[in-house]
XYZ file of C-alpha atoms in Angstrom:
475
model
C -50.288 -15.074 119.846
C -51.166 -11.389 121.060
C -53.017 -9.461 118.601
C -51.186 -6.046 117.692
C -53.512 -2.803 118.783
C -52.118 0.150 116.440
C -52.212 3.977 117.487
C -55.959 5.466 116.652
C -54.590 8.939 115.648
C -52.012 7.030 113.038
C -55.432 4.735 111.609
C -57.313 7.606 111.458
C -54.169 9.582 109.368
C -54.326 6.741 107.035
C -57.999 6.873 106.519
C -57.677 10.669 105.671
C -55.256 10.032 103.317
C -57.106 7.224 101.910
C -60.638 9.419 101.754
C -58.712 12.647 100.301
C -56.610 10.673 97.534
C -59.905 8.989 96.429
C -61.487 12.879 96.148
C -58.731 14.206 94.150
C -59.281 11.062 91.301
C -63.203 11.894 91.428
C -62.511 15.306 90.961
C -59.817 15.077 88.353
C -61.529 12.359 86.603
C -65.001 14.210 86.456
C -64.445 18.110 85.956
C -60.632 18.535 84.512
C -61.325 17.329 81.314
C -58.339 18.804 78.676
C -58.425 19.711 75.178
C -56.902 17.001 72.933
C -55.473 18.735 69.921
C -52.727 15.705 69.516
C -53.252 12.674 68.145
C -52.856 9.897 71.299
C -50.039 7.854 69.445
C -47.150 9.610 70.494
C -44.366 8.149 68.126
C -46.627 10.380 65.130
C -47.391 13.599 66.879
C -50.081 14.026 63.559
C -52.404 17.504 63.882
C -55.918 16.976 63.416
C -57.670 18.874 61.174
C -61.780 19.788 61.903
C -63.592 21.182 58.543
C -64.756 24.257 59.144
C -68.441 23.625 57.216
C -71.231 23.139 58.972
C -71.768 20.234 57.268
C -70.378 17.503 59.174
C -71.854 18.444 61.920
C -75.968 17.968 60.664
C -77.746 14.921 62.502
C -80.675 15.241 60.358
C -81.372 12.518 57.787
C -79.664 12.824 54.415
C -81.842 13.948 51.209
C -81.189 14.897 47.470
C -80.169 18.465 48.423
C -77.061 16.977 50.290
C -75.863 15.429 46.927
C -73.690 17.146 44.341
C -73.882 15.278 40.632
C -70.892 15.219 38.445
C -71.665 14.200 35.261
C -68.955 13.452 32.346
C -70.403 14.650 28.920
C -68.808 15.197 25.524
C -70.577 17.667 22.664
C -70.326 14.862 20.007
C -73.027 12.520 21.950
C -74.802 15.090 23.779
C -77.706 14.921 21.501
C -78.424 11.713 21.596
C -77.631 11.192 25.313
C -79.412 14.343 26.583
C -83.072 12.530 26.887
C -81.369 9.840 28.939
C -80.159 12.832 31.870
C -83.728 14.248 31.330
C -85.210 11.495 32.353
C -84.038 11.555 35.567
C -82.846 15.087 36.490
C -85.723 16.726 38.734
C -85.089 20.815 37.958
C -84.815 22.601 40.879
C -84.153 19.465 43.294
C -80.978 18.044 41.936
C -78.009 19.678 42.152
C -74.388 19.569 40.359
C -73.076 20.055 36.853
C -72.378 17.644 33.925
C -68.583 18.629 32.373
C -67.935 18.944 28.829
C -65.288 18.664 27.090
C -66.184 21.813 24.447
C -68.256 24.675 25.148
C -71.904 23.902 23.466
C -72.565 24.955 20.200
C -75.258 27.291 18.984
C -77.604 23.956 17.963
C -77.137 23.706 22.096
C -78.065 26.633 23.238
C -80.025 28.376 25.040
C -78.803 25.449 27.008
C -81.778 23.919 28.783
C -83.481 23.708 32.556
C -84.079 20.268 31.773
C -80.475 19.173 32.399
C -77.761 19.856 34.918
C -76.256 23.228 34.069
C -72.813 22.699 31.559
C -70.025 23.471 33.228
C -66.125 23.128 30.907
C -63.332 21.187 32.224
C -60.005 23.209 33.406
C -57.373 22.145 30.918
C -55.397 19.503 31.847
C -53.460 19.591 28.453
C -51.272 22.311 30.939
C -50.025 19.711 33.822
C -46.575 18.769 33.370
C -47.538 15.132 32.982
C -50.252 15.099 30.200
C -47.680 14.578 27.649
C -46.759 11.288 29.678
C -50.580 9.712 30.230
C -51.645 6.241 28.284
C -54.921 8.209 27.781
C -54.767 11.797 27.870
C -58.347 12.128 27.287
C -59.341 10.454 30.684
C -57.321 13.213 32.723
C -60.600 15.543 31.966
C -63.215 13.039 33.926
C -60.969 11.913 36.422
C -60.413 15.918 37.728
C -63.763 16.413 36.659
C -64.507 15.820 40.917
C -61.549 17.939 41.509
C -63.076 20.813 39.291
C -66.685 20.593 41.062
C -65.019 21.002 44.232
C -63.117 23.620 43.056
C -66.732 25.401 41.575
C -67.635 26.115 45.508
C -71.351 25.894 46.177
C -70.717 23.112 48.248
C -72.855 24.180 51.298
C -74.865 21.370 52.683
C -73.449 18.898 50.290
C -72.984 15.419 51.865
C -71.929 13.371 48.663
C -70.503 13.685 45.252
C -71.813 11.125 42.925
C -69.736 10.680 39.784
C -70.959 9.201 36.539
C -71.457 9.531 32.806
C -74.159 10.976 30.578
C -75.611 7.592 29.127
C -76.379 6.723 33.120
C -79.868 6.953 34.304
C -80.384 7.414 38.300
C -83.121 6.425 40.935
C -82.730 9.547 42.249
C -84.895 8.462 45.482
C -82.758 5.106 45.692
C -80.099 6.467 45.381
C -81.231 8.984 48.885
C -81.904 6.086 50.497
C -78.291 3.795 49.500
C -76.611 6.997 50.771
C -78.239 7.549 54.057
C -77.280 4.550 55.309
C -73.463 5.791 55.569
C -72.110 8.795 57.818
C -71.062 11.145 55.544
C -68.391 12.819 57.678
C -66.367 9.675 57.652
C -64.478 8.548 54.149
C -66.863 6.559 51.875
C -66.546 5.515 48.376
C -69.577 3.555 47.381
C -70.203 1.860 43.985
C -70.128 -1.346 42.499
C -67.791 -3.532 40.365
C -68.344 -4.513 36.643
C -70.609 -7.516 35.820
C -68.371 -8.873 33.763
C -65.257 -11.221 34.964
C -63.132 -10.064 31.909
C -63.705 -6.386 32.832
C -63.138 -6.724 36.492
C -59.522 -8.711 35.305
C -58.513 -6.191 33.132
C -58.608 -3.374 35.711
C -59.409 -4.175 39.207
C -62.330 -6.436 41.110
C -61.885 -3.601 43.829
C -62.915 -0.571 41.828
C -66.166 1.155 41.154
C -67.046 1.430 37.545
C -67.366 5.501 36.651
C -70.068 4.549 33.962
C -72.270 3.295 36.412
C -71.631 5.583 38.804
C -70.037 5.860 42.541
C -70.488 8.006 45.670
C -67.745 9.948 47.625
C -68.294 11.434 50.443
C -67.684 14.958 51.590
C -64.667 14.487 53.679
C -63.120 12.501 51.311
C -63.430 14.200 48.474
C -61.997 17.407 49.935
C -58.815 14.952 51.330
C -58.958 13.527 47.795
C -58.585 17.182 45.859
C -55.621 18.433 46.626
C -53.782 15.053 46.041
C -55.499 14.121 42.192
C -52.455 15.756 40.032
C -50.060 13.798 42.224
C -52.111 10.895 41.137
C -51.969 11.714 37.905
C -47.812 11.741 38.335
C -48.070 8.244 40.129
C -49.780 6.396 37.600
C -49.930 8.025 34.075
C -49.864 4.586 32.453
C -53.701 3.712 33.789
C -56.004 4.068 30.617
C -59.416 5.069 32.545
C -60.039 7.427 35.422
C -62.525 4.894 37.282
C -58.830 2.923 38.017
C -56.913 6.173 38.641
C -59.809 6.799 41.022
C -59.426 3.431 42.321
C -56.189 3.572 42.752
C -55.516 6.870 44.247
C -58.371 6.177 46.701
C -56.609 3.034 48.000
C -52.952 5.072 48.746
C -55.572 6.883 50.821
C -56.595 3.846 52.609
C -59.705 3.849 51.441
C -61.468 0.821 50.380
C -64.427 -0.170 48.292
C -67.949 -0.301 49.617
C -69.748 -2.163 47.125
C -73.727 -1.317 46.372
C -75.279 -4.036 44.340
C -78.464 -1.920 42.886
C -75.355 0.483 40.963
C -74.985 -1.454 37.561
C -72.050 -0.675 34.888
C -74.436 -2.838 32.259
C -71.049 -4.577 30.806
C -73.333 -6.732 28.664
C -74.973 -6.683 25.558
C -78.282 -7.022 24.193
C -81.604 -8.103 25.897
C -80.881 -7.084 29.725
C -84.011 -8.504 30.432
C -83.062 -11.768 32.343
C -80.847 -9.291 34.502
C -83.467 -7.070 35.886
C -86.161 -9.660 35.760
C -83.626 -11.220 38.587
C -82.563 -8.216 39.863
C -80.789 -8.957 43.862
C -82.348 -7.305 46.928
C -81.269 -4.505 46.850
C -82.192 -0.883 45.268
C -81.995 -0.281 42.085
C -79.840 3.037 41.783
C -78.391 3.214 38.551
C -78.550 1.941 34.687
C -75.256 2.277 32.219
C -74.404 2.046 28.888
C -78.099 2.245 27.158
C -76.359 2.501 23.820
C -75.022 -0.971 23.989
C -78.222 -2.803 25.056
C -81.760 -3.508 23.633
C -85.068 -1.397 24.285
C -85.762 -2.734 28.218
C -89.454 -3.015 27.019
C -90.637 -4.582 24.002
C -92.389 -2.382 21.062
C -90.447 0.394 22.330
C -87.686 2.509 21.642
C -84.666 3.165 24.008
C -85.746 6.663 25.241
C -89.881 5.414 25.301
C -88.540 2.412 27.246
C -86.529 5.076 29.817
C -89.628 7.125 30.349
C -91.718 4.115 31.010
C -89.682 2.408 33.586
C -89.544 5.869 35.018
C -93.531 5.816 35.567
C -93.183 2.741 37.869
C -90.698 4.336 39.911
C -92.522 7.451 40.175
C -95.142 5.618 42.327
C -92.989 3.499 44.423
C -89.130 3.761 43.731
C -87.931 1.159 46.478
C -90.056 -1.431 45.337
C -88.710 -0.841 40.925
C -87.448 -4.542 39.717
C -88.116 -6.049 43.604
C -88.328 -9.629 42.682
C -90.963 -11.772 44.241
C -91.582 -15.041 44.208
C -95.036 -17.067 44.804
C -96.708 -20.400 43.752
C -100.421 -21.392 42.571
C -100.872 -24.961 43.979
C -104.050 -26.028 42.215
C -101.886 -25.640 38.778
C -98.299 -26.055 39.867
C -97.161 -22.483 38.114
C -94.260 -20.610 39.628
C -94.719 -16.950 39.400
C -92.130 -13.976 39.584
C -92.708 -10.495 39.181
C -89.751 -8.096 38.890
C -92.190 -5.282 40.282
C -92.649 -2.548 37.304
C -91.007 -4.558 35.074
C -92.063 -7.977 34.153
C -93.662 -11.117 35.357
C -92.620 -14.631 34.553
C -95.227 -17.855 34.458
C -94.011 -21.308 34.863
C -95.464 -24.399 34.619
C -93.608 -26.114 37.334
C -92.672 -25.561 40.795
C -89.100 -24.142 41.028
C -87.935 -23.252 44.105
C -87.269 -19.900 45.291
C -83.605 -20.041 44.500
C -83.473 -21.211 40.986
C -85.614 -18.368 40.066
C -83.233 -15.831 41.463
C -81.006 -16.481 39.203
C -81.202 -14.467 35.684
C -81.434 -16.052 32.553
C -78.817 -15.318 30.693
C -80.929 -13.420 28.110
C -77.522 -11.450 27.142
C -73.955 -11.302 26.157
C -70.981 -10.562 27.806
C -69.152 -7.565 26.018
C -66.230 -8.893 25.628
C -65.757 -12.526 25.322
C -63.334 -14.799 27.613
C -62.599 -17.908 29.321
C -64.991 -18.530 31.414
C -66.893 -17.651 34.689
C -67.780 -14.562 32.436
C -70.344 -12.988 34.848
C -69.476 -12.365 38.539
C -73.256 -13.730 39.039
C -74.833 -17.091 38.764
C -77.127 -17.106 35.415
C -79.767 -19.698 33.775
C -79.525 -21.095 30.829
C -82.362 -20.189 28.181
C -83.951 -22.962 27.389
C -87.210 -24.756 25.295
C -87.919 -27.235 27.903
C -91.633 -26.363 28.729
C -91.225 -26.822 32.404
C -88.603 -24.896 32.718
C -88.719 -21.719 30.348
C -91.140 -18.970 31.574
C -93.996 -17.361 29.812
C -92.655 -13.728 29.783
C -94.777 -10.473 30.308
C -93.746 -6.565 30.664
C -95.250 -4.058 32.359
C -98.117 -2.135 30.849
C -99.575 0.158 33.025
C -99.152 1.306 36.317
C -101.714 3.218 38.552
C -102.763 3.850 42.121
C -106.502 2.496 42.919
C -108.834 2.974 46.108
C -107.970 6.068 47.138
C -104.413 5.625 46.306
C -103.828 2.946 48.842
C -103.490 0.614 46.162
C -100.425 0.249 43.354
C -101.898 -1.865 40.324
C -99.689 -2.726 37.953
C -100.550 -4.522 34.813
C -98.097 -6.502 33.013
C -98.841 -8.075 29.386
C -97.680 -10.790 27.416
C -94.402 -10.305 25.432
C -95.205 -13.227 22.825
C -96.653 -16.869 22.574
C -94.509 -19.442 24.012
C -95.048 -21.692 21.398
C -93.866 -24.950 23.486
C -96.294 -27.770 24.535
C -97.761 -27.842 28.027
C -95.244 -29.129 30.789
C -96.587 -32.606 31.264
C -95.082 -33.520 34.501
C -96.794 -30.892 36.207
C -100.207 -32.247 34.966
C -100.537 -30.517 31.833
C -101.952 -26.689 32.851
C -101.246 -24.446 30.549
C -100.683 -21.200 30.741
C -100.986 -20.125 26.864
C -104.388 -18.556 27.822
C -102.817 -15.385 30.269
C -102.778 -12.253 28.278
C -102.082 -10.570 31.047
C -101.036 -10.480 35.200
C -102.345 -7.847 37.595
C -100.241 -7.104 40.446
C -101.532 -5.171 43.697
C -99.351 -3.850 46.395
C -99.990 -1.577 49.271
C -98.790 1.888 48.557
C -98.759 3.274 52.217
C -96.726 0.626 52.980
C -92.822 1.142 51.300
C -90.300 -1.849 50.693
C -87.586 -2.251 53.059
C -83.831 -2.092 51.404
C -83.058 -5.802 50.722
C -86.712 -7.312 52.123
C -88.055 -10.333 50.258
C -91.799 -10.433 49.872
C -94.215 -12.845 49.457
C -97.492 -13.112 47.506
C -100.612 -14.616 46.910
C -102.215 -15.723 43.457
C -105.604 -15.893 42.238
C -106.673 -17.613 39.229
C -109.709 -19.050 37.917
C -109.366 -21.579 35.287
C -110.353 -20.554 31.703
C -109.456 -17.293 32.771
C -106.844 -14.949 30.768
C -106.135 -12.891 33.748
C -103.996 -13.837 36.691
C -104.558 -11.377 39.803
C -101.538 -11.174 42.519
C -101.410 -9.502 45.962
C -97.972 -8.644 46.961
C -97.495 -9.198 50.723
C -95.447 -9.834 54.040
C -94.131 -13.535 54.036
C -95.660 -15.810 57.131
C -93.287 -16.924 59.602
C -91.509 -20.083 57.859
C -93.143 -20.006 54.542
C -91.360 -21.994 52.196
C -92.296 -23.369 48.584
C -93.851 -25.933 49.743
């Protein structure tokens, strides 16, 4: 078969053709680049709306001047509740209000630096649908976001972190939670209740108000203009956390749970909690007036301050539980960092002892699971239960590169030796010394490791927080 010879002139047509159609894609491709104000689904020709602040449009890392408190406070507890807000609030730093529900009295005033500055609630009583609410009275703190918006002086501000006066923050935890989420985008970061019953009753999907939650910028000013229609959707929800909830869901806006924020739905010794506390920062403490002193010998308000002392000197690392053994004695030892230290005459591994013994009460009683976290059971058994100490003192040492923190015994045991184990008793330790590098700050959710030293007949137990080794287990 004879090949076929085509005309040059009509190959060389087609290869100009070819040559200039693959110049006009380059060129359209890489320098005509439109505008697109539209949004690319054509069936919902939607408009897109920029902000016009400057403030979703910083790179730089967020810090406590990007976040806006809003604090719910009522004139009848201020007094007692004040010295929990002062122990936190850092004048000058923080930023926001805390919204009453009365202008202060003359007992109140001058009204102090110490606190956020007061700020009254617009009246709700006026909307057409406050006749109609379950609970009138939570109108006030749900638009109490709505109402700091409204204030202005939102330049810069990244976050708006709701909660009420009987919260204490970590204000530097809390920083660092909040960094880790682009603040231009719609956030709404808390955590649930730790109690089954409460999570039942309103929603396993909403962040508890008490305890405190996080919204950011651009979703607070979407969520403004729409919180009286809210109010008109669901007047028959009894506390603003689930209006919040709920309104923020219609929005499409979902949950992002932080376990350090706790709502504290328990009563009595907390102590098991915190001595167990999960890997992650600590950011918030609720409800003070429903639990014990954290620290023995002390009152609520001395127990506050003292906590605060640890977490002065190295916030990320507050109620970091780590775990370590002493071979030559078979003790188990945990230290809730600035907080406590537990002795055990056994070997238990690792994840028994992150587990909190259940040290307290749920606040309402049910069927159970009651906690929405696996607990221990007190017990007497001498290889199981702990000998308990609480942080004493905390300082920094040579040259400040060291933390020492010195935590003393609560109370005897008063339970025979754990036999199994071989009988080494730890009745003698008054008290545990804990060193940790403070150049060197905790990682949000690390697990450490440590070392123990201890000299028999000895009353002191000296630990050296560290990095784990590369497969260290109990063993």
């Amino acid at each position: 078969m004879k090949p076929k010879f085509r005309n040059p002139s009509f190959v060389n047509f087609g290869k100009f053709l070819a040559i200039s159609g693959l110049s006009l894609l380059f060129f359209y491709t890489f320098f005509y680049n439109p505008p697109c104000n539209k949004c690319c689904d054509l069936s919902s020709p939607v408009e897109i709306k920029w902000s016009n602040s400057s403030k979703n449009t910083v790179d730089y890392p967020t810090n406590i001047s990007h976040i806006k408190f809003v604090l719910i406070g009522s004139l009848k507890t201020w007094k007692q509740r004040r010295p929990y807000i002062e122990a936190w609030w850092r004048p000058n730093e923080t930023r926001g209000n805390i919204f009453m529900d009365s202008p202060p009295s003359k007992e109140f005033l001058p009204w102090p630096q110490t606190v956020p500055p007061f700020q009254l609630n617009e009246d709700a009583t006026k909307l057409p649908v406050y006749p109609k609410l379950a609970n009138p009275i939570e109108a006030r703190i749900f638009r109490s976001v709505l109402d700091s918006f409204r204030l202005g002086d939102n330049e810069d501000v990244r976050w708006f972190v709701m909660a009420d006066d009987d919260t204490i923050f970590f204000v530097d935890n809390l920083v660092q939670v909040l960094a880790k989420y682009d603040h231009t985008k719609r956030y709404y970061v808390g955590m649930y209740s730790e109690a089954v019953i409460s999570n039942f009753l309103f929603s396993f999907d909403m962040a508890y108000g008490g305890g405190g939650y996080a919204l950011s910028y651009s979703l607070v000013e979407e969520l403004a203009p729409l919180m009286d229609d809210c109010l008109e959707r669901y007047p028959f929800m009894h506390t603003s956390d689930h209006l919040s909830s709920s309104c923020l869901s219609d929005l499409g806006v979902g949950l992002t749970v932080e376990r350090g924020i706790h709502q504290i739905d328990l009563l009595g010794d907390i102590s098991g909690m915190l001595s167990s506390h999960p890997q992650s920062p600590i950011v918030t403490l609720h409800h003070f007036d429903n639990i014990d002193p954290l620290f023995p010998y002390k009152n609520r308000i001395e127990s506050i301050n003292h906590l605060m002392k640890a977490a002065e000197v190295d916030q990320p690392r507050l109620v970091q539980q780590t775990i370590c053994y002493h071979r030559p004695t078979n003790w188990s030892v945990s230290v809730s960092w600035g907080y406590s230290a537990h002795i055990y005459e056994n070997i238990i591994p690792r994840s028994v002892l992150r587990k909190p013994i259940e040290t307290f009460a749920p606040w309402k009683n049910g069927p159970p699971p009651v906690y929405m976290f696996n607990t221990r059971l007190p017990t007497n058994d001498s290889c199981q239960a702990p000998h308990v100490f609480f942080m004493e003192s905390v300082r920094k040492i040579k040259g400040n590169a060291l933390v020492l923190t010195t935590y003393r015994r609560k109370a005897p045991r008063r339970l025979r030796p754990c036999f199994y184990t071989g009988n080494h008793s730890a009745d003698r330790i008054s008290r545990i010394r804990v060193f940790s590098n403070a150049t060197v700050r905790m990682e949000p959710g690390s697990i450490k490791c440590c070392s123990v030293k201890y000299m028999g007949g000895m009353n002191v137990v000296n630990i050296k927080l560290r990095d784990c080794r590369k497969g260290e287990v109990i063993a």
